[in-house]
Short mmCIF file of C-alpha atoms in Angstrom, two decimals:
data_model
loop_
_atom_site.label_atom_id
_atom_site.label_comp_id
_atom_site.label_asym_id
_atom_site.label_seq_id
_atom_site.Cartn_x
_atom_site.Cartn_y
_atom_site.Cartn_z
CA MET A 754 -19.55 -15.84 0.63
CA LYS A 755 -16.25 -17.39 1.75
CA VAL A 756 -13.25 -15.41 0.45
CA LEU A 757 -9.58 -16.24 0.95
CA HIS A 758 -7.26 -13.23 0.84
CA LEU A 759 -3.70 -14.25 -0.10
CA ILE A 760 -0.68 -12.13 0.84
CA ASP A 761 3.04 -12.51 1.50
CA SER A 762 3.79 -9.28 3.29
CA GLY A 763 6.99 -7.62 4.46
CA GLY A 764 5.46 -4.96 6.67
CA LEU A 765 2.32 -3.01 7.41
CA TYR A 766 2.21 -0.46 4.63
CA GLY A 767 -0.50 0.70 2.27
CA ALA A 768 -1.48 -2.63 0.72
CA GLU A 769 -1.62 -4.36 4.10
CA ARG A 770 -3.67 -1.62 5.74
CA MET A 771 -6.05 -1.61 2.77
CA LEU A 772 -6.51 -5.38 3.14
CA LEU A 773 -7.20 -5.18 6.87
CA ALA A 774 -9.78 -2.42 6.35
CA LEU A 775 -11.42 -4.43 3.55
CA VAL A 776 -11.69 -7.61 5.64
CA LYS A 777 -13.15 -5.70 8.57
CA GLU A 778 -15.81 -4.19 6.31
CA GLN A 779 -16.54 -7.54 4.68
CA LEU A 780 -17.19 -9.10 8.08
CA ASP A 781 -19.56 -6.25 8.95
CA ALA A 782 -21.35 -6.81 5.63
CA GLY A 783 -21.93 -10.50 6.36
CA LEU A 784 -19.21 -12.05 4.18
CA ASP A 785 -16.88 -14.78 5.45
CA PRO A 786 -13.31 -13.61 4.63
CA ILE A 787 -10.04 -15.16 5.79
CA ILE A 788 -6.54 -13.69 5.46
CA LEU A 789 -3.87 -16.24 4.53
CA SER A 790 -0.53 -14.67 5.42
CA ALA A 791 2.39 -16.54 3.89
CA GLY A 792 6.04 -16.38 4.89
CA GLU A 793 9.23 -18.39 4.95
CA ILE A 794 9.62 -21.28 7.38
CA GLY A 795 11.01 -20.10 10.71
CA ILE A 796 9.64 -16.55 10.51
CA ASP A 797 7.84 -15.37 13.62
CA SER A 798 4.59 -13.44 13.46
CA LYS A 799 4.57 -10.82 10.73
CA PRO A 800 3.30 -7.26 11.32
CA ILE A 801 0.12 -7.88 9.31
CA GLU A 802 -0.53 -11.04 11.34
CA LEU A 803 -0.10 -9.24 14.65
CA GLU A 804 -2.44 -6.46 13.53
CA ALA A 805 -5.03 -8.92 12.21
CA MET A 806 -4.98 -10.75 15.55
CA ARG A 807 -5.26 -7.47 17.42
CA LEU A 808 -8.29 -6.54 15.32
CA ASN A 809 -9.74 -10.04 15.80
CA LEU A 810 -9.83 -10.67 12.05
CA PRO A 811 -9.90 -14.26 10.66
CA LEU A 812 -6.30 -15.30 9.96
CA LYS A 813 -4.46 -18.36 8.66
CA VAL A 814 -0.67 -18.25 9.07
CA TRP A 815 1.09 -20.29 6.37
CA ARG A 816 4.84 -20.93 6.28
CA MET A 817 6.46 -22.24 3.09
CA ARG A 818 9.72 -22.38 1.17
CA PRO A 819 10.46 -19.16 -0.76
CA GLY A 820 10.31 -18.75 -4.51
CA LEU A 821 7.95 -20.41 -6.99
CA ASN A 822 6.77 -23.06 -4.55
CA LEU A 823 4.18 -24.91 -6.60
CA LYS A 824 3.82 -27.64 -3.99
CA ALA A 825 2.77 -25.10 -1.36
CA ALA A 826 0.34 -23.52 -3.83
CA LYS A 827 -1.29 -26.92 -4.35
CA GLU A 828 -1.46 -27.48 -0.58
CA ILE A 829 -3.12 -24.09 -0.08
CA ARG A 830 -5.72 -24.90 -2.73
CA SER A 831 -6.41 -28.27 -1.14
CA TRP A 832 -6.85 -26.69 2.29
CA ALA A 833 -9.07 -23.96 0.80
CA SER A 834 -11.24 -26.60 -0.85
CA GLU A 835 -11.63 -28.44 2.46
CA ILE A 836 -12.98 -25.35 4.23
CA GLY A 837 -15.24 -24.33 1.35
CA ILE A 838 -13.48 -21.26 -0.07
CA GLU A 839 -15.55 -19.84 -2.94
CA LEU A 840 -13.17 -17.16 -4.22
CA PHE A 841 -9.44 -16.34 -4.03
CA HIS A 842 -8.32 -12.72 -3.70
CA SER A 843 -4.60 -12.17 -4.25
CA HIS A 844 -2.71 -9.13 -2.95
CA GLY A 845 0.74 -9.22 -4.56
CA PHE A 846 2.76 -10.81 -7.31
CA LYS A 847 3.66 -13.99 -5.40
CA PHE A 848 0.14 -15.38 -5.33
CA ASN A 849 -0.71 -13.85 -8.70
CA VAL A 850 2.01 -16.06 -10.17
CA LEU A 851 1.43 -19.16 -8.04
CA MET A 852 -2.35 -19.16 -8.34
CA GLY A 853 -2.69 -17.57 -11.75
CA LEU A 854 0.21 -18.37 -14.03
CA PHE A 855 1.19 -21.75 -12.58
CA TRP A 856 -2.20 -23.19 -11.74
CA HIS A 857 -3.91 -24.21 -14.95
CA LYS A 858 -7.00 -25.97 -13.62
CA ARG A 859 -9.25 -24.41 -11.03
CA ASN A 860 -12.89 -24.28 -10.11
CA VAL A 861 -12.66 -21.22 -7.87
CA PRO A 862 -12.35 -17.70 -9.37
CA LEU A 863 -9.21 -15.65 -8.75
CA ILE A 864 -9.26 -11.89 -8.35
CA SER A 865 -6.16 -9.77 -7.76
CA THR A 866 -5.67 -6.22 -6.54
CA PHE A 867 -2.82 -4.51 -8.37
CA HIS A 868 -1.15 -2.20 -5.85
CA GLY A 869 1.78 -1.28 -8.10
CA TYR A 870 5.30 -2.40 -9.00
CA LEU A 871 8.61 -1.64 -7.29
CA HIS A 872 10.37 -1.25 -10.68
CA ALA A 873 13.27 -3.49 -9.71
CA PRO A 874 16.68 -3.35 -11.46
CA ARG A 875 16.71 -5.06 -14.83
CA PHE A 876 17.41 -8.81 -14.73
CA SER A 877 17.21 -8.96 -10.93
CA LYS A 878 15.09 -11.65 -9.24
CA LEU A 879 12.38 -9.10 -8.41
CA TRP A 880 12.40 -7.86 -12.02
CA LEU A 881 11.78 -11.44 -13.15
CA TYR A 882 8.86 -11.78 -10.73
CA GLU A 883 7.35 -8.58 -12.10
CA LYS A 884 7.55 -10.00 -15.64
CA LEU A 885 5.88 -13.22 -14.50
CA ASP A 886 3.25 -11.14 -12.70
CA ARG A 887 2.32 -9.36 -15.93
CA LEU A 888 1.95 -12.72 -17.66
CA SER A 889 -0.15 -14.09 -14.82
CA ALA A 890 -2.61 -11.23 -15.34
CA LEU A 891 -3.79 -13.03 -18.48
CA ARG A 892 -5.02 -15.95 -16.39
CA ILE A 893 -6.49 -13.99 -13.47
CA ASP A 894 -10.28 -13.74 -13.69
CA SER A 895 -10.40 -10.12 -12.57
CA LEU A 896 -7.57 -7.66 -12.14
CA VAL A 897 -8.41 -4.68 -9.93
CA LEU A 898 -6.44 -1.45 -10.22
CA VAL A 899 -6.51 0.95 -7.29
CA GLY A 900 -6.87 3.77 -9.80
CA GLU A 901 -7.25 4.44 -13.52
CA ALA A 902 -3.84 6.11 -13.62
CA MET A 903 -2.25 2.72 -13.01
CA ARG A 904 -3.23 1.44 -16.43
CA HIS A 905 0.03 2.77 -17.86
CA GLU A 906 1.89 0.23 -15.67
CA LEU A 907 0.36 -2.67 -17.59
CA PRO A 908 1.17 -3.84 -21.13
CA ASP A 909 -1.44 -3.61 -23.86
CA PHE A 910 -1.89 -7.38 -24.04
CA VAL A 911 -3.19 -7.27 -20.45
CA LEU A 912 -5.31 -4.15 -20.86
CA SER A 913 -6.96 -5.60 -23.96
CA LYS A 914 -8.71 -8.15 -21.75
CA LYS A 915 -12.11 -7.23 -20.40
CA ASN A 916 -11.29 -8.26 -16.83
CA VAL A 917 -9.45 -5.08 -15.77
CA VAL A 918 -11.47 -2.83 -13.46
CA SER A 919 -10.72 0.04 -11.07
CA ILE A 920 -11.65 0.11 -7.39
CA ARG A 921 -10.02 2.82 -5.33
CA ASN A 922 -8.58 2.06 -1.92
CA GLY A 923 -10.72 2.93 1.07
CA LEU A 924 -9.98 3.87 4.66
CA ASP A 925 -11.45 3.00 8.05
CA ILE A 926 -11.77 6.66 8.98
CA GLU A 927 -12.83 6.29 12.60
CA ARG A 928 -10.05 3.82 13.30
CA VAL A 929 -7.45 6.24 11.92
CA LYS A 930 -8.75 8.98 14.21
CA GLU A 931 -8.59 6.63 17.20
CA MET A 932 -5.05 5.50 16.38
CA ALA A 933 -3.94 9.13 16.10
CA LYS A 934 -4.66 9.64 19.81
CA SER A 935 -2.07 7.07 20.92
CA ASP A 936 1.13 8.15 22.68
CA LEU A 937 4.46 8.08 20.88
CA ALA A 938 7.41 5.99 21.99
CA PRO A 939 9.66 7.95 24.41
CA LYS A 940 12.58 8.33 21.98
CA THR A 941 10.26 9.47 19.20
CA ASN A 942 8.48 11.88 21.54
CA VAL A 943 11.78 13.53 22.50
CA PHE A 944 12.63 14.07 18.83
CA PHE A 945 9.21 15.54 18.07
CA LYS A 946 9.38 17.93 21.01
CA SER A 947 12.84 19.18 20.04
CA HIS A 948 12.04 19.92 16.39
CA GLU A 949 9.61 22.35 14.80
CA PRO A 950 8.32 22.15 12.13
CA LEU A 951 8.22 18.36 11.78
CA ILE A 952 8.30 16.82 8.28
CA ILE A 953 7.36 13.17 7.82
CA GLY A 954 7.92 10.66 5.04
CA VAL A 955 6.21 7.26 5.21
CA GLY A 956 6.78 4.12 3.19
CA ARG A 957 9.10 1.31 2.27
CA LEU A 958 12.69 2.54 2.00
CA SER A 959 13.13 1.53 -1.61
CA PRO A 960 14.30 3.50 -4.67
CA GLU A 961 10.88 4.29 -6.13
CA LYS A 962 9.87 6.22 -2.98
CA GLY A 963 12.44 8.97 -3.67
CA PHE A 964 13.51 9.51 -0.07
CA ASP A 965 17.05 10.38 -1.16
CA ASN A 966 15.60 13.45 -2.87
CA LEU A 967 13.70 14.28 0.31
CA LEU A 968 16.98 14.24 2.25
CA MET A 969 18.56 16.55 -0.32
CA ALA A 970 15.53 18.85 -0.11
CA PHE A 971 15.74 18.85 3.68
CA THR A 972 19.20 20.46 3.52
CA LYS A 973 17.59 23.40 1.69
CA ILE A 974 14.56 23.52 4.02
CA LYS A 975 16.90 23.80 7.02
CA GLU A 976 18.19 27.09 5.62
CA ASN A 977 14.83 28.71 6.39
CA PHE A 978 13.65 26.47 9.24
CA SER A 979 16.72 25.83 11.39
CA THR A 980 14.88 23.76 14.02
CA ALA A 981 13.06 21.56 11.51
CA GLY A 982 13.12 17.79 11.88
CA LEU A 983 12.57 14.99 9.38
CA VAL A 984 11.11 11.61 10.32
CA LEU A 985 11.25 8.64 7.95
CA ALA A 986 8.90 5.83 9.00
CA GLY A 987 9.52 2.60 7.16
CA ASP A 988 12.16 0.00 6.44
CA GLY A 989 13.66 -1.52 3.33
CA PRO A 990 16.76 -2.09 1.20
CA GLU A 991 17.63 1.61 0.99
CA ARG A 992 17.83 2.20 4.74
CA ALA A 993 21.61 1.86 5.19
CA ARG A 994 22.31 4.09 2.17
CA LEU A 995 19.87 6.75 3.34
CA GLU A 996 21.27 6.72 6.88
CA ASN A 997 24.79 7.19 5.50
CA MET A 998 23.54 9.93 3.22
CA ALA A 999 22.01 11.79 6.19
CA ILE A 1000 25.37 11.62 8.00
CA GLU A 1001 27.28 12.86 4.93
CA LEU A 1002 24.84 15.80 4.59
CA GLY A 1003 25.32 16.71 8.25
CA LEU A 1004 21.69 15.94 9.08
CA SER A 1005 22.09 13.06 11.54
CA ASP A 1006 20.84 15.10 14.54
CA ASP A 1007 17.75 16.27 12.70
CA VAL A 1008 16.67 13.12 10.81
CA LEU A 1009 15.06 10.22 12.66
CA PHE A 1010 14.91 6.80 10.99
CA LEU A 1011 12.19 4.93 12.83
CA GLY A 1012 12.14 1.72 10.79
CA TYR A 1013 8.87 -0.14 10.69
CA VAL A 1014 6.14 1.61 12.73
CA GLU A 1015 2.74 0.10 13.51
CA ASN A 1016 0.91 3.33 14.28
CA ILE A 1017 1.49 5.80 11.45
CA PRO A 1018 -1.55 8.00 12.31
CA ALA A 1019 -0.06 8.78 15.74
CA LEU A 1020 3.06 10.11 14.03
CA MET A 1021 1.10 11.90 11.33
CA ALA A 1022 -1.17 13.72 13.76
CA ARG A 1023 1.87 15.34 15.40
CA SER A 1024 3.63 16.25 12.16
CA SER A 1025 3.52 19.55 10.32
CA ILE A 1026 3.52 18.13 6.80
CA LEU A 1027 3.64 14.81 4.89
CA VAL A 1028 5.99 14.64 1.90
CA MET A 1029 5.66 11.90 -0.73
CA PRO A 1030 8.41 12.32 -3.37
CA SER A 1031 7.63 8.99 -5.04
CA PHE A 1032 8.43 8.04 -8.62
CA SER A 1033 5.58 5.51 -8.62
CA GLU A 1034 2.41 5.10 -6.55
CA GLY A 1035 -1.04 3.62 -6.78
CA LEU A 1036 -3.48 5.16 -4.32
CA PRO A 1037 -1.47 5.55 -1.09
CA ILE A 1038 -3.27 4.73 2.14
CA THR A 1039 -0.80 7.05 3.86
CA LEU A 1040 -2.14 9.95 1.81
CA LEU A 1041 -5.74 9.11 2.77
CA GLU A 1042 -4.66 9.03 6.43
CA ALA A 1043 -3.01 12.45 6.14
CA LEU A 1044 -6.14 14.00 4.64
CA THR A 1045 -8.28 12.34 7.33
CA LEU A 1046 -6.10 13.94 10.02
CA LYS A 1047 -5.97 17.25 8.11
CA VAL A 1048 -2.21 17.20 7.67
CA PRO A 1049 -0.84 19.25 4.73
CA VAL A 1050 0.68 17.20 1.90
CA VAL A 1051 3.34 17.73 -0.74
CA ALA A 1052 3.45 14.79 -3.18
CA SER A 1053 4.56 13.74 -6.65
CA SER A 1054 2.00 13.92 -9.41
CA VAL A 1055 1.93 10.16 -10.01
CA GLY A 1056 -0.69 7.41 -9.85
CA GLU A 1057 -3.95 8.47 -8.26
CA ILE A 1058 -2.35 11.19 -6.11
CA PRO A 1059 -3.60 14.02 -8.37
CA VAL A 1060 -7.19 12.79 -7.91
CA LEU A 1061 -6.86 13.39 -4.18
CA LEU A 1062 -4.81 16.58 -4.25
CA GLU A 1063 -6.60 18.46 -7.02
CA GLU A 1064 -8.42 21.72 -6.29
CA GLY A 1065 -5.90 22.95 -3.75
CA VAL A 1066 -6.19 20.09 -1.26
CA GLY A 1067 -2.40 19.59 -1.37
CA PHE A 1068 0.64 20.61 -3.38
CA LEU A 1069 1.56 18.48 -6.42
CA LEU A 1070 5.18 18.16 -7.53
CA LYS A 1071 5.45 18.40 -11.29
CA ASN A 1072 9.17 17.68 -11.78
CA ILE A 1073 9.48 14.27 -10.14
CA GLY A 1074 12.91 13.76 -8.61
CA ASP A 1075 13.74 17.48 -8.40
CA TYR A 1076 14.83 18.04 -4.80
CA LYS A 1077 14.86 21.81 -5.25
CA GLU A 1078 11.15 21.80 -6.15
CA ILE A 1079 10.46 19.61 -3.12
CA ALA A 1080 12.28 22.09 -0.88
CA GLU A 1081 10.51 25.12 -2.37
CA SER A 1082 7.08 23.47 -2.13
CA VAL A 1083 7.51 22.31 1.46
CA SER A 1084 8.85 25.71 2.53
CA SER A 1085 5.93 27.47 0.86
CA VAL A 1086 3.39 25.26 2.62
CA LEU A 1087 5.08 25.71 6.00
CA VAL A 1088 5.13 29.50 5.64
CA ASN A 1089 1.41 29.56 4.80
CA ILE A 1090 0.29 26.70 7.01
CA ASN A 1091 -2.15 28.80 9.07
CA ALA A 1092 -4.12 29.70 5.94
CA LEU A 1093 -4.77 26.11 4.84
CA GLY A 1094 -7.86 25.44 6.95
CA ASP A 1095 -10.42 25.44 4.12
CA SER A 1096 -8.37 23.22 1.82
CA LEU A 1097 -7.65 20.73 4.62
CA ASN A 1098 -11.35 20.56 5.48
CA TYR A 1099 -12.16 19.94 1.83
CA GLY A 1100 -9.57 17.18 1.67
CA TYR A 1101 -11.14 15.49 4.67
CA SER A 1102 -14.60 15.67 3.11
CA LYS A 1103 -13.27 14.03 -0.08
CA VAL A 1104 -12.00 11.04 1.89
CA VAL A 1105 -15.33 10.69 3.70
CA ASP A 1106 -17.40 10.98 0.51
CA TYR A 1107 -15.32 8.93 -1.94
CA PHE A 1108 -12.63 6.88 -0.17
CA SER A 1109 -14.29 5.12 2.75
CA ALA A 1110 -13.62 1.43 3.45
CA SER A 1111 -17.33 0.64 3.30
CA MET A 1112 -17.61 1.99 -0.25
CA MET A 1113 -14.49 0.03 -1.29
CA SER A 1114 -15.91 -3.16 0.25
CA LYS A 1115 -19.22 -2.80 -1.57
CA LYS A 1116 -17.48 -2.47 -4.94
CA TYR A 1117 -15.35 -5.55 -4.29
CA THR A 1118 -18.43 -7.53 -3.25
CA ASP A 1119 -20.16 -6.56 -6.49
CA GLN A 1120 -17.12 -7.81 -8.42
CA TYR A 1121 -17.02 -11.05 -6.42
CA LYS A 1122 -20.69 -11.73 -7.21
CA ARG A 1123 -20.13 -11.09 -10.90
CA LEU A 1124 -17.25 -13.59 -11.02
CA LEU A 1125 -19.18 -16.23 -9.09
CA ARG A 1126 -22.11 -15.89 -11.50
CA ILE A 1127 -19.76 -16.38 -14.46
CA TYR A 1128 -18.19 -19.47 -12.89
CA SER A 1129 -21.59 -20.87 -12.04
CA LEU A 1130 -22.74 -20.47 -15.63
CA ASN A 1131 -19.54 -21.89 -17.13
CA LYS A 1132 -19.27 -24.77 -14.66
CA VAL A 1133 -15.46 -24.67 -14.70
CA ASP A 1134 -14.14 -28.11 -13.72
CA VAL A 1135 -10.88 -29.16 -12.06
#
């Protein structure tokens, strides 16, 4: 089965790491997947492309003009037809729109994984793309949610279709463990050695991640843990504002902004606690990595996070956006960190039993086969 995965990626975050793990498992299972990584003309290798090459995964780099480039979409479909692609798998709103909403005739099924929305400001360009993405869902043959809790993100006219299914993200567990053994960069290592405990936040520096509330909470945490350090791993539009905020709060010596980082598990394995104060999430790969490495977690009760952190595996924030609750929760975990062994072991077993990459891959393959059977019966023509 020849599958073309379509993505226009800005980093190597949860959706990208999920895709790489899925493709690796699909190769092991005998499928023939290819990652098509799109980007603007003139862009050098993207993080997902470098990682795919490092993992020796099939990759097609495609550069194109930005925006609703219908010509490029047609060229991609023509190229895909030439190499015998049997199914398109979109990972993001760009290809949902280009291949779903603006491509009316096709003889190859289109499946899309819905990783979540950024909730852009009203009437912004990204807000418009999100609206188009919701409309494109009506034309996508199968829309996959990374968790049932994400259904509230979609309008009723999309959910009323019978093509919406849930497949939870999976993790390449052994690879995460191996990555965790890697050395840190010298500057990062100095910061880690000079701060204890070490709090880490991971993700795109955008409003929905709530990292401004984490900075506010960190001022309170420092009252009880004077040598504590905070590391923020990720880049995005909020970086300059957050860096200025750290300076204004007098935290610049104790907060490290790393920008984009390839090896998150290496950071996580040396951290005391992961904090996810997000306003919106699907099923975060970062959270699965933390549980795999038995790192305590404090996270917002959004998306599929409660499924992972129920039964004492981690601490769920109930009042999303309340920095005082974040501070109190983190402090409580740090004080009792030596008594968390059983809950951390249970969290690890949950990832192994229910969130492995192999299980995720099998469910996607079942969905692919179902779509191909439907197309074969209907004989959809170009």
